[in-house]
CSV table of C-alpha atoms in Angstrom, one decimal:
chain,number,residue,atom,x,y,z
A,1,UNK,CA,3.8,5.5,7.6
A,2,UNK,CA,5.8,5.5,4.4
A,3,UNK,CA,7.8,2.6,2.5
A,4,UNK,CA,9.9,3.1,-0.6
A,5,UNK,CA,9.6,0.1,-3.1
A,6,UNK,CA,11.9,1.5,-5.8
A,7,UNK,CA,14.1,-1.2,-7.3
A,8,UNK,CA,11.9,-4.1,-5.8
A,9,UNK,CA,10.3,-6.8,-7.9
A,10,UNK,CA,6.5,-7.2,-7.7
A,11,UNK,CA,6.9,-10.3,-5.8
A,12,UNK,CA,9.2,-8.7,-3.3
A,13,UNK,CA,6.9,-5.6,-3.0
A,14,UNK,CA,3.9,-7.8,-2.2
A,15,UNK,CA,5.6,-9.3,0.8
A,16,UNK,CA,6.8,-6.0,2.0
A,17,UNK,CA,3.3,-4.4,1.5
A,18,UNK,CA,1.7,-7.3,3.4
A,19,UNK,CA,4.1,-6.9,6.4
A,20,UNK,CA,3.5,-3.2,6.5
A,21,UNK,CA,-0.3,-3.5,6.2
A,22,UNK,CA,-0.3,-6.0,9.2
A,23,UNK,CA,1.9,-3.6,11.2
A,24,UNK,CA,-0.3,-0.6,10.4
A,25,UNK,CA,-3.5,-2.4,11.4
A,26,UNK,CA,-1.9,-3.8,14.6
A,27,UNK,CA,-0.8,-0.4,15.7
A,28,UNK,CA,-3.8,1.6,14.6
A,29,UNK,CA,-1.9,3.6,12.1
A,30,UNK,CA,-4.3,5.6,9.8
A,31,UNK,CA,-2.4,5.2,6.5
A,32,UNK,CA,0.3,3.7,4.5
A,33,UNK,CA,2.1,5.7,1.8
A,34,UNK,CA,3.8,3.4,-0.8
A,35,UNK,CA,6.3,5.0,-3.0
A,36,UNK,CA,6.6,2.8,-6.1
A,37,UNK,CA,7.8,5.3,-8.7
A,38,UNK,CA,6.0,6.2,-11.9
A,39,UNK,CA,8.0,4.4,-14.5
A,40,UNK,CA,9.4,1.2,-13.2
A,41,UNK,CA,6.8,1.2,-10.4
A,42,UNK,CA,3.8,0.6,-12.8
A,43,UNK,CA,3.4,-3.1,-12.0
A,44,UNK,CA,3.3,-2.3,-8.3
A,45,UNK,CA,0.9,0.7,-8.9
A,46,UNK,CA,-1.5,-1.6,-11.0
A,47,UNK,CA,-1.2,-4.3,-8.3
A,48,UNK,CA,-2.3,-1.9,-5.6
A,49,UNK,CA,-5.1,-0.3,-7.9
A,50,UNK,CA,-6.6,-3.5,-8.9
A,51,UNK,CA,-5.9,-5.9,-5.9
A,52,UNK,CA,-9.1,-7.5,-4.7
A,53,UNK,CA,-6.9,-9.9,-2.8
A,54,UNK,CA,-5.6,-7.2,-0.5
A,55,UNK,CA,-9.2,-5.9,0.3
A,56,UNK,CA,-10.3,-9.5,1.0
A,57,UNK,CA,-7.3,-10.4,3.1
A,58,UNK,CA,-7.4,-7.1,5.1
A,59,UNK,CA,-10.9,-6.0,5.7
A,60,UNK,CA,-9.6,-3.1,7.7
A,61,UNK,CA,-8.4,-1.4,4.5
A,62,UNK,CA,-10.8,1.5,3.9
A,63,UNK,CA,-9.5,2.6,0.5
A,64,UNK,CA,-6.5,2.4,-1.8
A,65,UNK,CA,-6.0,5.6,-3.8
A,66,UNK,CA,-3.2,7.0,-6.0
A,67,UNK,CA,-1.7,10.2,-4.6
A,68,UNK,CA,-3.1,13.1,-6.7
A,69,UNK,CA,0.1,15.1,-6.5
A,70,UNK,CA,2.6,12.4,-7.1
A,71,UNK,CA,1.9,9.6,-9.6
A,72,UNK,CA,4.6,7.6,-8.1
A,73,UNK,CA,2.8,7.1,-4.8
A,74,UNK,CA,-0.2,5.2,-3.7
A,75,UNK,CA,-1.9,5.5,-0.3
A,76,UNK,CA,-3.7,2.9,1.7
A,77,UNK,CA,-6.1,4.2,4.3
A,78,UNK,CA,-7.3,2.0,7.1
A,79,UNK,CA,-10.4,1.9,9.4
A,80,UNK,CA,-8.6,2.5,12.8
A,81,UNK,CA,-10.1,1.3,16.0
A,82,UNK,CA,-10.2,3.7,18.9
């Protein structure tokens, strides 16, 4: 699953991210690709990179990693339940 957060404030992005994480967990979706951009998306990227709150709120998050080929994208992987 993929969401594009270009032109969203950090506050708006947090709400969108949380809703999409909940959707992914509920529907056993393996990953969530978050496109935040590499210039104006730095606040969102840093939030994702350093967010202990996300990991504490959603224990089904396996890892949060920046995309190695696109610095404007971060991927959240989930522990899926089969």
